[in-house]
GROMACS .gro file of C-alpha atoms in nm:
model
  433
    1MET     CA    1  -2.875   2.145  -1.656
    2ASN     CA    2  -2.529   2.274  -1.583
    3TRP     CA    3  -2.580   2.172  -1.209
    4PHE     CA    4  -2.741   1.852  -1.310
    5LYS     CA    5  -2.435   1.735  -1.516
    6THR     CA    6  -2.217   1.837  -1.278
    7ILE     CA    7  -2.425   1.580  -1.023
    8ILE     CA    8  -2.438   1.324  -1.266
    9LEU     CA    9  -2.033   1.338  -1.372
   10SER     CA   10  -1.931   1.357  -0.964
   11VAL     CA   11  -1.722   1.098  -0.819
   12HIS     CA   12  -1.940   1.128  -0.511
   13ALA     CA   13  -2.272   1.078  -0.675
   14LYS     CA   14  -2.120   0.765  -0.844
   15LEU     CA   15  -2.028   0.617  -0.543
   16VAL     CA   16  -2.400   0.691  -0.385
   17VAL     CA   17  -2.528   0.546  -0.652
   18ILE     CA   18  -2.330   0.244  -0.661
   19CYS     CA   19  -2.403   0.162  -0.276
   20LEU     CA   20  -2.796   0.249  -0.336
   21ILE     CA   21  -2.780  -0.020  -0.592
   22THR     CA   22  -2.605  -0.295  -0.402
   23TRP     CA   23  -2.837  -0.207  -0.081
   24ILE     CA   24  -3.133  -0.261  -0.302
   25CYS     CA   25  -3.036  -0.538  -0.455
   26ILE     CA   26  -2.926  -0.734  -0.128
   27VAL     CA   27  -3.212  -0.632   0.044
   28ALA     CA   28  -3.424  -0.758  -0.227
   29ILE     CA   29  -3.272  -1.094  -0.279
   30VAL     CA   30  -3.211  -1.170   0.123
   31GLY     CA   31  -3.558  -1.031   0.182
   32GLY     CA   32  -3.749  -1.264  -0.120
   33LEU     CA   33  -3.577  -1.614  -0.026
   34LEU     CA   34  -3.666  -1.531   0.350
   35ILE     CA   35  -4.007  -1.457   0.257
   36LEU     CA   36  -4.012  -1.757   0.018
   37HIS     CA   37  -3.863  -1.975   0.238
   38ARG     CA   38  -4.071  -1.915   0.558
   39ILE     CA   39  -4.424  -1.917   0.302
   40ASN     CA   40  -4.287  -2.272   0.149
   41SER     CA   41  -4.207  -2.434   0.524
   42ALA     CA   42  -4.284  -2.252   0.810
   43ARG     CA   43  -4.641  -2.155   0.765
   44PRO     CA   44  -4.841  -2.462   0.617
   45PHE     CA   45  -4.680  -2.635   0.947
   46GLN     CA   46  -4.769  -2.407   1.173
   47ASN     CA   47  -5.114  -2.402   1.072
   48ASN     CA   48  -5.132  -2.798   1.074
   49VAL     CA   49  -4.957  -2.914   1.319
   50VAL     CA   50  -5.196  -2.882   1.603
   51GLN     CA   51  -5.440  -3.040   1.400
   52TYR     CA   52  -5.197  -3.299   1.302
   53PHE     CA   53  -5.092  -3.395   1.694
   54THR     CA   54  -5.498  -3.401   1.765
   55TYR     CA   55  -5.491  -3.678   1.503
   56ILE     CA   56  -5.235  -3.858   1.673
   57LEU     CA   57  -5.369  -3.841   2.010
   58ALA     CA   58  -5.711  -3.978   1.904
   59ASP     CA   59  -5.506  -4.293   1.737
   60LEU     CA   60  -5.302  -4.347   2.097
   61GLY     CA   61  -5.695  -4.329   2.233
   62THR     CA   62  -5.792  -4.210   2.600
   63PRO     CA   63  -5.615  -4.314   2.796
   64PRO     CA   64  -5.300  -4.305   2.580
   65SER     CA   65  -5.175  -4.651   2.503
   66ILE     CA   66  -4.815  -4.771   2.424
   67GLU     CA   67  -4.913  -5.018   2.180
   68GLU     CA   68  -5.046  -4.753   2.008
   69ALA     CA   69  -4.790  -4.541   2.058
   70GLN     CA   70  -4.586  -4.819   1.911
   71LYS     CA   71  -4.741  -4.843   1.605
   72ILE     CA   72  -4.720  -4.468   1.560
   73TYR     CA   73  -4.363  -4.539   1.575
   74THR     CA   74  -4.338  -4.839   1.302
   75ARG     CA   75  -4.552  -4.584   1.038
   76THR     CA   76  -4.415  -4.261   1.098
   77GLY     CA   77  -4.056  -4.296   1.290
   78LEU     CA   78  -4.264  -4.064   1.587
   79LYS     CA   79  -4.149  -4.142   1.947
   80ILE     CA   80  -4.348  -4.076   2.201
   81LEU     CA   81  -4.342  -4.017   2.591
   82PHE     CA   82  -4.623  -3.991   2.815
   83LYS     CA   83  -4.690  -3.800   3.147
   84GLY     CA   84  -4.947  -3.821   3.326
   85LYS     CA   85  -5.137  -3.860   3.633
   86GLU     CA   86  -5.154  -4.160   3.734
   87GLU     CA   87  -4.989  -4.335   3.432
   88HIS     CA   88  -4.604  -4.300   3.273
   89TRP     CA   89  -4.462  -4.476   2.974
   90SER     CA   90  -4.208  -4.329   2.713
   91LEU     CA   91  -4.046  -4.472   2.382
   92ILE     CA   92  -3.766  -4.241   2.394
   93GLU     CA   93  -3.452  -4.417   2.490
   94ASP     CA   94  -3.210  -4.171   2.715
   95PHE     CA   95  -3.459  -3.889   2.718
   96PRO     CA   96  -3.259  -3.615   2.934
   97GLU     CA   97  -3.538  -3.653   3.207
   98ASN     CA   98  -3.325  -3.456   3.446
   99LYS     CA   99  -3.196  -3.180   3.210
  100ASN     CA  100  -3.361  -2.855   3.132
  101ILE     CA  101  -3.488  -2.823   2.784
  102ARG     CA  102  -3.606  -2.516   2.707
  103TYR     CA  103  -3.896  -2.506   2.537
  104ARG     CA  104  -4.029  -2.200   2.308
  105SER     CA  105  -4.340  -2.147   2.155
  106PHE     CA  106  -4.376  -2.293   1.795
  107SER     CA  107  -4.703  -2.126   1.701
  108ASP     CA  108  -4.995  -1.874   1.822
  109SER     CA  109  -5.099  -2.176   2.073
  110ASP     CA  110  -4.942  -2.223   2.411
  111THR     CA  111  -5.034  -2.594   2.420
  112ILE     CA  112  -4.714  -2.660   2.179
  113GLY     CA  113  -4.319  -2.582   2.223
  114VAL     CA  114  -4.005  -2.721   2.104
  115GLY     CA  115  -3.684  -2.792   2.239
  116ARG     CA  116  -3.355  -2.920   2.129
  117PHE     CA  117  -3.090  -3.128   2.384
  118HIS     CA  118  -2.726  -3.211   2.212
  119GLY     CA  119  -2.863  -3.262   1.866
  120ARG     CA  120  -3.171  -3.418   1.933
  121HIS     CA  121  -3.503  -3.247   1.887
  122PHE     CA  122  -3.820  -3.265   2.103
  123LEU     CA  123  -4.203  -3.105   2.078
  124ARG     CA  124  -4.391  -3.104   2.421
  125PHE     CA  125  -4.783  -3.115   2.395
  126ASN     CA  126  -4.987  -2.996   2.671
  127HIS     CA  127  -5.326  -3.182   2.680
  128GLU     CA  128  -5.589  -3.241   2.916
  129THR     CA  129  -5.480  -3.594   2.977
  130GLY     CA  130  -5.119  -3.533   3.032
  131ILE     CA  131  -4.790  -3.419   2.860
  132PHE     CA  132  -4.686  -3.551   2.550
  133ILE     CA  133  -4.337  -3.537   2.429
  134PHE     CA  134  -4.247  -3.622   2.064
  135GLU     CA  135  -3.852  -3.670   1.932
  136PHE     CA  136  -3.845  -3.562   1.583
  137SER     CA  137  -3.589  -3.739   1.348
  138GLY     CA  138  -3.653  -3.561   1.012
  139PHE     CA  139  -3.547  -3.188   1.106
  140ASP     CA  140  -3.160  -3.271   0.979
  141GLN     CA  141  -3.307  -3.340   0.674
  142ALA     CA  142  -3.531  -3.057   0.656
  143ASN     CA  143  -3.202  -2.857   0.692
  144ASP     CA  144  -3.077  -3.010   0.452
  145ARG     CA  145  -3.323  -2.955   0.207
  146ASP     CA  146  -3.277  -2.572   0.302
  147LEU     CA  147  -2.855  -2.574   0.246
  148PRO     CA  148  -2.875  -2.521  -0.168
  149MET     CA  149  -3.120  -2.216  -0.098
  150ILE     CA  150  -2.882  -2.093   0.148
  151LEU     CA  151  -2.577  -2.193  -0.083
  152ILE     CA  152  -2.764  -1.996  -0.342
  153LEU     CA  153  -2.815  -1.683  -0.159
  154ILE     CA  154  -2.422  -1.679  -0.057
  155GLY     CA  155  -2.354  -1.707  -0.417
  156PHE     CA  156  -2.580  -1.420  -0.538
  157LEU     CA  157  -2.426  -1.233  -0.213
  158THR     CA  158  -2.064  -1.274  -0.325
  159LEU     CA  159  -2.172  -1.212  -0.710
  160ILE     CA  160  -2.321  -0.858  -0.593
  161LEU     CA  161  -2.048  -0.768  -0.353
  162MET     CA  162  -1.759  -0.873  -0.640
  163GLY     CA  163  -1.965  -0.638  -0.892
  164THR     CA  164  -1.969  -0.353  -0.635
  165TYR     CA  165  -1.556  -0.397  -0.551
  166LEU     CA  166  -1.522  -0.398  -0.964
  167ALA     CA  167  -1.731  -0.084  -1.025
  168ILE     CA  168  -1.593   0.118  -0.734
  169LYS     CA  169  -1.244  -0.006  -0.842
  170LYS     CA  170  -1.294   0.096  -1.183
  171THR     CA  171  -1.430   0.461  -1.064
  172LEU     CA  172  -1.117   0.487  -0.845
  173LYS     CA  173  -0.875   0.386  -1.101
  174PRO     CA  174  -0.766   0.756  -1.134
  175ILE     CA  175  -0.642   0.755  -0.818
  176THR     CA  176  -0.366   0.509  -0.866
  177TRP     CA  177  -0.264   0.659  -1.171
  178LEU     CA  178  -0.214   0.999  -0.960
  179HIS     CA  179  -0.017   0.778  -0.678
  180GLN     CA  180   0.177   0.696  -0.949
  181GLY     CA  181   0.244   1.016  -1.148
  182VAL     CA  182   0.314   1.184  -0.772
  183MET     CA  183   0.620   0.912  -0.753
  184GLU     CA  184   0.746   0.995  -1.039
  185VAL     CA  185   0.751   1.347  -0.972
  186GLY     CA  186   0.910   1.299  -0.681
  187ARG     CA  187   1.216   1.097  -0.845
  188GLY     CA  188   1.240   1.400  -1.059
  189ASN     CA  189   1.031   1.290  -1.365
  190LEU     CA  190   0.889   1.622  -1.458
  191VAL     CA  191   0.775   1.443  -1.807
  192HIS     CA  192   0.512   1.200  -1.687
  193THR     CA  193   0.161   1.247  -1.772
  194LEU     CA  194  -0.166   1.120  -1.641
  195PRO     CA  195  -0.479   1.010  -1.863
  196GLN     CA  196  -0.701   1.291  -1.884
  197ASP     CA  197  -0.999   1.174  -2.109
  198ARG     CA  198  -1.245   1.168  -1.769
  199LYS     CA  199  -1.509   1.408  -1.728
  200ASP     CA  200  -1.531   1.361  -1.364
  201GLU     CA  201  -1.346   1.530  -1.076
  202PHE     CA  202  -1.081   1.270  -1.147
  203GLY     CA  203  -1.041   1.424  -1.506
  204LYS     CA  204  -0.992   1.793  -1.358
  205LEU     CA  205  -0.717   1.654  -1.119
  206ALA     CA  206  -0.545   1.485  -1.375
  207ARG     CA  207  -0.549   1.811  -1.599
  208ALA     CA  208  -0.419   2.031  -1.311
  209PHE     CA  209  -0.141   1.793  -1.248
  210ASN     CA  210  -0.006   1.745  -1.587
  211THR     CA  211  -0.045   2.163  -1.636
  212MET     CA  212   0.131   2.161  -1.292
  213THR     CA  213   0.433   1.933  -1.436
  214ARG     CA  214   0.416   2.111  -1.726
  215GLN     CA  215   0.491   2.439  -1.566
  216LEU     CA  216   0.772   2.308  -1.347
  217ARG     CA  217   0.949   2.146  -1.635
  218GLN     CA  218   0.945   2.510  -1.804
  219MET     CA  219   1.105   2.662  -1.472
  220MET     CA  220   1.381   2.442  -1.429
  221ASP     CA  221   1.464   2.424  -1.826
  222LEU     CA  222   1.452   2.805  -1.786
  223LYS     CA  223   1.654   2.771  -1.503
  224GLN     CA  224   1.926   2.578  -1.647
  225GLN     CA  225   1.932   2.746  -1.940
  226LEU     CA  226   1.981   3.081  -1.735
  227LEU     CA  227   2.274   2.929  -1.605
  228ARG     CA  228   2.436   2.785  -1.902
  229ASP     CA  229   2.393   3.125  -2.081
  230VAL     CA  230   2.548   3.301  -1.775
  231SER     CA  231   2.845   3.050  -1.770
  232HIS     CA  232   2.906   3.033  -2.143
  233GLU     CA  233   2.921   3.465  -2.134
  234LEU     CA  234   3.168   3.461  -1.814
  235ARG     CA  235   3.444   3.272  -1.999
  236SER     CA  236   3.522   3.566  -2.232
  237PRO     CA  237   3.543   3.780  -1.900
  238LEU     CA  238   3.735   3.520  -1.757
  239THR     CA  239   3.978   3.524  -2.040
  240ARG     CA  240   4.039   3.876  -2.036
  241MET     CA  241   4.122   3.918  -1.681
  242LYS     CA  242   4.360   3.613  -1.690
  243LEU     CA  243   4.540   3.798  -1.955
  244ALA     CA  244   4.520   4.114  -1.829
  245LEU     CA  245   4.654   3.948  -1.482
  246GLU     CA  246   4.968   3.876  -1.651
  247PHE     CA  247   5.048   4.262  -1.669
  248VAL     CA  248   5.018   4.302  -1.313
  249ASN     CA  249   5.336   4.381  -1.139
  250ASP     CA  250   5.229   4.383  -0.770
  251VAL     CA  251   5.293   3.992  -0.641
  252GLN     CA  252   5.065   4.016  -0.372
  253ILE     CA  253   4.746   4.129  -0.625
  254LYS     CA  254   4.857   3.923  -0.858
  255LYS     CA  255   4.809   3.616  -0.639
  256SER     CA  256   4.472   3.723  -0.453
  257LEU     CA  257   4.303   3.779  -0.827
  258GLY     CA  258   4.425   3.468  -0.959
  259GLU     CA  259   4.294   3.245  -0.680
  260ASP     CA  260   3.952   3.445  -0.728
  261ILE     CA  261   3.998   3.402  -1.128
  262ARG     CA  262   4.008   3.060  -1.046
  263GLU     CA  263   3.735   3.004  -0.811
  264VAL     CA  264   3.516   3.161  -1.084
  265GLU     CA  265   3.646   2.962  -1.346
  266ALA     CA  266   3.608   2.650  -1.185
  267MET     CA  267   3.270   2.721  -1.078
  268VAL     CA  268   3.187   2.788  -1.441
  269THR     CA  269   3.295   2.464  -1.546
  270ALA     CA  270   3.083   2.296  -1.266
  271ILE     CA  271   2.789   2.454  -1.434
  272LEU     CA  272   2.828   2.342  -1.770
  273GLU     CA  273   2.951   2.002  -1.680
  274ASN     CA  274   2.610   1.961  -1.493
  275ALA     CA  275   2.405   2.106  -1.762
  276ARG     CA  276   2.586   1.901  -2.021
  277LEU     CA  277   2.481   1.566  -1.810
  278HIS     CA  278   2.160   1.710  -1.709
  279HIS     CA  279   2.020   1.775  -2.093
  280GLY     CA  280   2.260   1.486  -2.265
  281HIS     CA  281   2.480   1.707  -2.434
  282SER     CA  282   2.733   1.501  -2.334
  283THR     CA  283   2.742   1.140  -2.376
  284LEU     CA  284   2.938   0.919  -2.129
  285ASN     CA  285   3.246   0.763  -2.176
  286LYS     CA  286   3.179   0.432  -2.066
  287LYS     CA  287   3.434   0.124  -2.100
  288GLY     CA  288   3.467  -0.148  -1.846
  289THR     CA  289   3.671  -0.069  -1.561
  290ASP     CA  290   3.784  -0.180  -1.247
  291LEU     CA  291   3.545  -0.015  -0.982
  292THR     CA  292   3.805  -0.108  -0.648
  293ALA     CA  293   4.112  -0.011  -0.839
  294ILE     CA  294   3.996   0.352  -0.920
  295VAL     CA  295   3.858   0.382  -0.516
  296LYS     CA  296   4.205   0.264  -0.407
  297ASP     CA  297   4.404   0.521  -0.621
  298ILE     CA  298   4.169   0.787  -0.500
  299VAL     CA  299   4.232   0.676  -0.125
  300ALA     CA  300   4.575   0.690  -0.148
  301GLY     CA  301   4.563   1.061  -0.297
  302PHE     CA  302   4.437   1.096   0.055
  303GLU     CA  303   4.632   0.924   0.267
  304ASN     CA  304   4.775   1.243   0.499
  305ARG     CA  305   4.484   1.380   0.525
  306ALA     CA  306   4.302   1.318   0.912
  307PRO     CA  307   4.139   1.132   1.028
  308GLY     CA  308   4.260   0.893   0.751
  309ILE     CA  309   4.019   0.636   0.592
  310CYS     CA  310   3.989   0.307   0.599
  311LEU     CA  311   3.926   0.089   0.277
  312ALA     CA  312   3.793  -0.244   0.301
  313ASP     CA  313   3.970  -0.512   0.068
  314HIS     CA  314   3.724  -0.619  -0.204
  315ALA     CA  315   3.773  -0.844  -0.511
  316PRO     CA  316   3.774  -0.667  -0.856
  317ILE     CA  317   3.441  -0.500  -0.954
  318VAL     CA  318   3.488  -0.484  -1.344
  319PHE     CA  319   3.179  -0.335  -1.571
  320ASP     CA  320   3.098  -0.033  -1.784
  321PHE     CA  321   3.098   0.309  -1.648
  322ASP     CA  322   3.275   0.664  -1.728
  323PRO     CA  323   3.575   0.641  -1.469
  324ALA     CA  324   3.663   0.994  -1.540
  325ARG     CA  325   3.353   1.111  -1.426
  326ILE     CA  326   3.293   0.850  -1.121
  327LYS     CA  327   3.629   0.964  -0.972
  328ILE     CA  328   3.461   1.295  -0.976
  329VAL     CA  329   3.187   1.194  -0.754
  330ILE     CA  330   3.391   0.960  -0.541
  331ILE     CA  331   3.642   1.225  -0.482
  332ASN     CA  332   3.336   1.463  -0.390
  333ILE     CA  333   3.244   1.247  -0.155
  334ILE     CA  334   3.521   1.150   0.038
  335GLU     CA  335   3.672   1.511   0.038
  336ASN     CA  336   3.342   1.608   0.187
  337ALA     CA  337   3.370   1.330   0.447
  338LEU     CA  338   3.744   1.437   0.560
  339LYS     CA  339   3.612   1.792   0.572
  340TYR     CA  340   3.355   1.752   0.796
  341SER     CA  341   3.535   1.525   1.015
  342SER     CA  342   3.785   1.642   1.283
  343GLN     CA  343   4.117   1.464   1.337
  344ASP     CA  344   4.005   1.311   1.676
  345ASP     CA  345   3.732   1.111   1.469
  346PRO     CA  346   3.726   0.785   1.357
  347ALA     CA  347   3.847   0.734   1.010
  348VAL     CA  348   3.645   0.723   0.740
  349GLU     CA  349   3.526   0.398   0.620
  350VAL     CA  350   3.473   0.294   0.237
  351HIS     CA  351   3.365  -0.055   0.181
  352PHE     CA  352   3.175  -0.234  -0.123
  353THR     CA  353   2.887  -0.437  -0.159
  354THR     CA  354   2.790  -0.626  -0.468
  355GLU     CA  355   2.456  -0.787  -0.589
  356PRO     CA  356   2.357  -0.950  -0.895
  357CYS     CA  357   2.247  -0.653  -1.103
  358TRP     CA  358   2.421  -0.368  -0.852
  359THR     CA  359   2.725  -0.261  -0.699
  360ARG     CA  360   2.705  -0.025  -0.407
  361VAL     CA  361   3.032   0.216  -0.282
  362THR     CA  362   2.970   0.308   0.103
  363ILE     CA  363   3.117   0.588   0.240
  364GLU     CA  364   3.078   0.677   0.607
  365ASP     CA  365   3.214   0.900   0.835
  366ARG     CA  366   3.211   0.972   1.253
  367GLY     CA  367   3.190   1.371   1.170
  368ILE     CA  368   2.922   1.647   1.257
  369GLY     CA  369   2.645   1.522   1.040
  370MET     CA  370   2.359   1.696   0.951
  371ASP     CA  371   1.993   1.777   1.015
  372GLN     CA  372   1.742   1.496   0.824
  373SER     CA  373   1.536   1.805   0.728
  374LYS     CA  374   1.875   1.939   0.559
  375LEU     CA  375   1.929   1.584   0.279
  376PRO     CA  376   1.662   1.665   0.045
  377LEU     CA  377   1.811   2.029  -0.014
  378ILE     CA  378   2.191   1.966  -0.023
  379MET     CA  379   2.179   1.817  -0.392
  380GLU     CA  380   2.026   2.131  -0.498
  381PRO     CA  381   2.275   2.336  -0.727
  382PHE     CA  382   2.448   2.613  -0.517
  383TYR     CA  383   2.292   2.520  -0.191
  384ARG     CA  384   2.514   2.510   0.130
  385LEU     CA  385   2.437   2.436   0.493
  386ASP     CA  386   2.635   2.750   0.603
  387GLN     CA  387   2.435   3.026   0.490
  388SER     CA  388   2.696   3.256   0.551
  389ARG     CA  389   2.875   3.109   0.231
  390SER     CA  390   3.195   3.159   0.389
  391LYS     CA  391   3.519   2.994   0.187
  392LYS     CA  392   3.635   2.825   0.501
  393THR     CA  393   3.327   2.627   0.506
  394GLY     CA  394   3.293   2.507   0.124
  395GLY     CA  395   3.293   2.556  -0.214
  396PHE     CA  396   3.035   2.688  -0.423
  397GLY     CA  397   2.737   2.439  -0.319
  398LEU     CA  398   2.764   2.234  -0.716
  399GLY     CA  399   2.958   1.932  -0.559
  400LEU     CA  400   2.684   1.710  -0.476
  401SER     CA  401   2.466   1.842  -0.726
  402LEU     CA  402   2.723   1.773  -0.998
  403CYS     CA  403   2.731   1.392  -0.828
  404LYS     CA  404   2.360   1.347  -0.832
  405THR     CA  405   2.372   1.439  -1.211
  406ILE     CA  406   2.652   1.183  -1.288
  407MET     CA  407   2.508   0.942  -1.109
  408ASP     CA  408   2.130   0.985  -1.289
  409ALA     CA  409   2.341   0.948  -1.623
  410HIS     CA  410   2.460   0.622  -1.541
  411GLY     CA  411   2.149   0.482  -1.421
  412GLY     CA  412   2.234   0.485  -1.079
  413THR     CA  413   2.183   0.632  -0.714
  414LEU     CA  414   2.266   0.868  -0.456
  415GLU     CA  415   2.152   0.781  -0.106
  416ILE     CA  416   2.283   1.033   0.219
  417ASN     CA  417   2.141   0.961   0.568
  418SER     CA  418   2.308   1.195   0.844
  419ALA     CA  419   2.254   1.259   1.201
  420PRO     CA  420   2.387   1.566   1.403
  421GLY     CA  421   2.690   1.465   1.591
  422LYS     CA  422   2.684   1.110   1.420
  423GLY     CA  423   2.818   1.150   1.091
  424THR     CA  424   2.728   1.060   0.757
  425CYS     CA  425   2.656   0.784   0.497
  426VAL     CA  426   2.673   0.797   0.164
  427THR     CA  427   2.589   0.510  -0.066
  428LEU     CA  428   2.676   0.525  -0.452
  429ILE     CA  429   2.443   0.226  -0.643
  430LEU     CA  430   2.567   0.137  -0.979
  431PRO     CA  431   2.416  -0.075  -1.220
  432ILE     CA  432   2.632  -0.346  -1.343
  433ASN     CA  433   2.456  -0.443  -1.636
   0.00000   0.00000   0.00000
């Protein structure tokens, strides 16, 4: 019973059953309608057509009389052409005499053939007295009578295919849920869960996905908690070290140790600030501020740094944000742009773009750039492009991580595009409303 239940709940089995039922319905309806149409129209006509034209020929007499043919035309609308060994006459106007009309066998009898030319229908009857050709005028009406049946057939097929589509769509709907879940996790939303009340493979996949996101969330929480705990624990030893440093008499040693202590203290401060913003322990101090004025003040502080900064003029952009933290973001980005540009490179460009609901600050340099494969990693805490982690090439690897956290706290986005030897373009996207 277990294997039978597994087969019944399988998505593959459901799709096979749906396709099989669809195929049976289409074959049954199409075959039934075609058989019904053949029974109602073709068979009686084929069985009686030879006898019918035998009566027509008897009425025409021997030899066939054109006067009798005229009477038949008056009664039935049947136009007749006769080709005998010695006699030839026709009631068919503009008969395509020199055209090659291809006649096909209409019944089991080889004496009757039907043909068509430019919408006109002809029937050829080979008789011992000669060849009779009849032109019909009622085929179009017969086709008109077939039209409702064809429309009904199309309607049935459309309904069946629509039902099949809806059934398959409902069966495969969890794929859409899974796609949305993967996109949410890609954005960093590890709280997103999938409906898991189904009993088939999709239900198992949803439960596995939810378990994976829960474990990832726990791992990230443990990582952040570890960083916070270590940072807090480092505060007290750093304070004691700074106090003990005051009693050191050697100026060179005092200066060197002081720089190391300040570096560690800055790293601890950055870790705690990142953790507070990431977990909501610290609220943003939002207020109406002119973003362009802040950027101008920041750029003025870097005016003596090579290769320089080119700031595009823009009208004031006033909206609610935390100016202190946005300053941290812009300073970090400009600092990196200048650090990884040489003196001979073009100046770093800063410009603004405004939209109804968003404003963009773009900071672009023409420095060394970086490989595209490194972009997903550079905003991770403690990640540095220089694997040797030399103090000459960078800080702690917390700057961009803190920038991303601040942008996320504002509901904004930090986008980075770069290529080796071509420079880096960083775009800060902030919501105005």
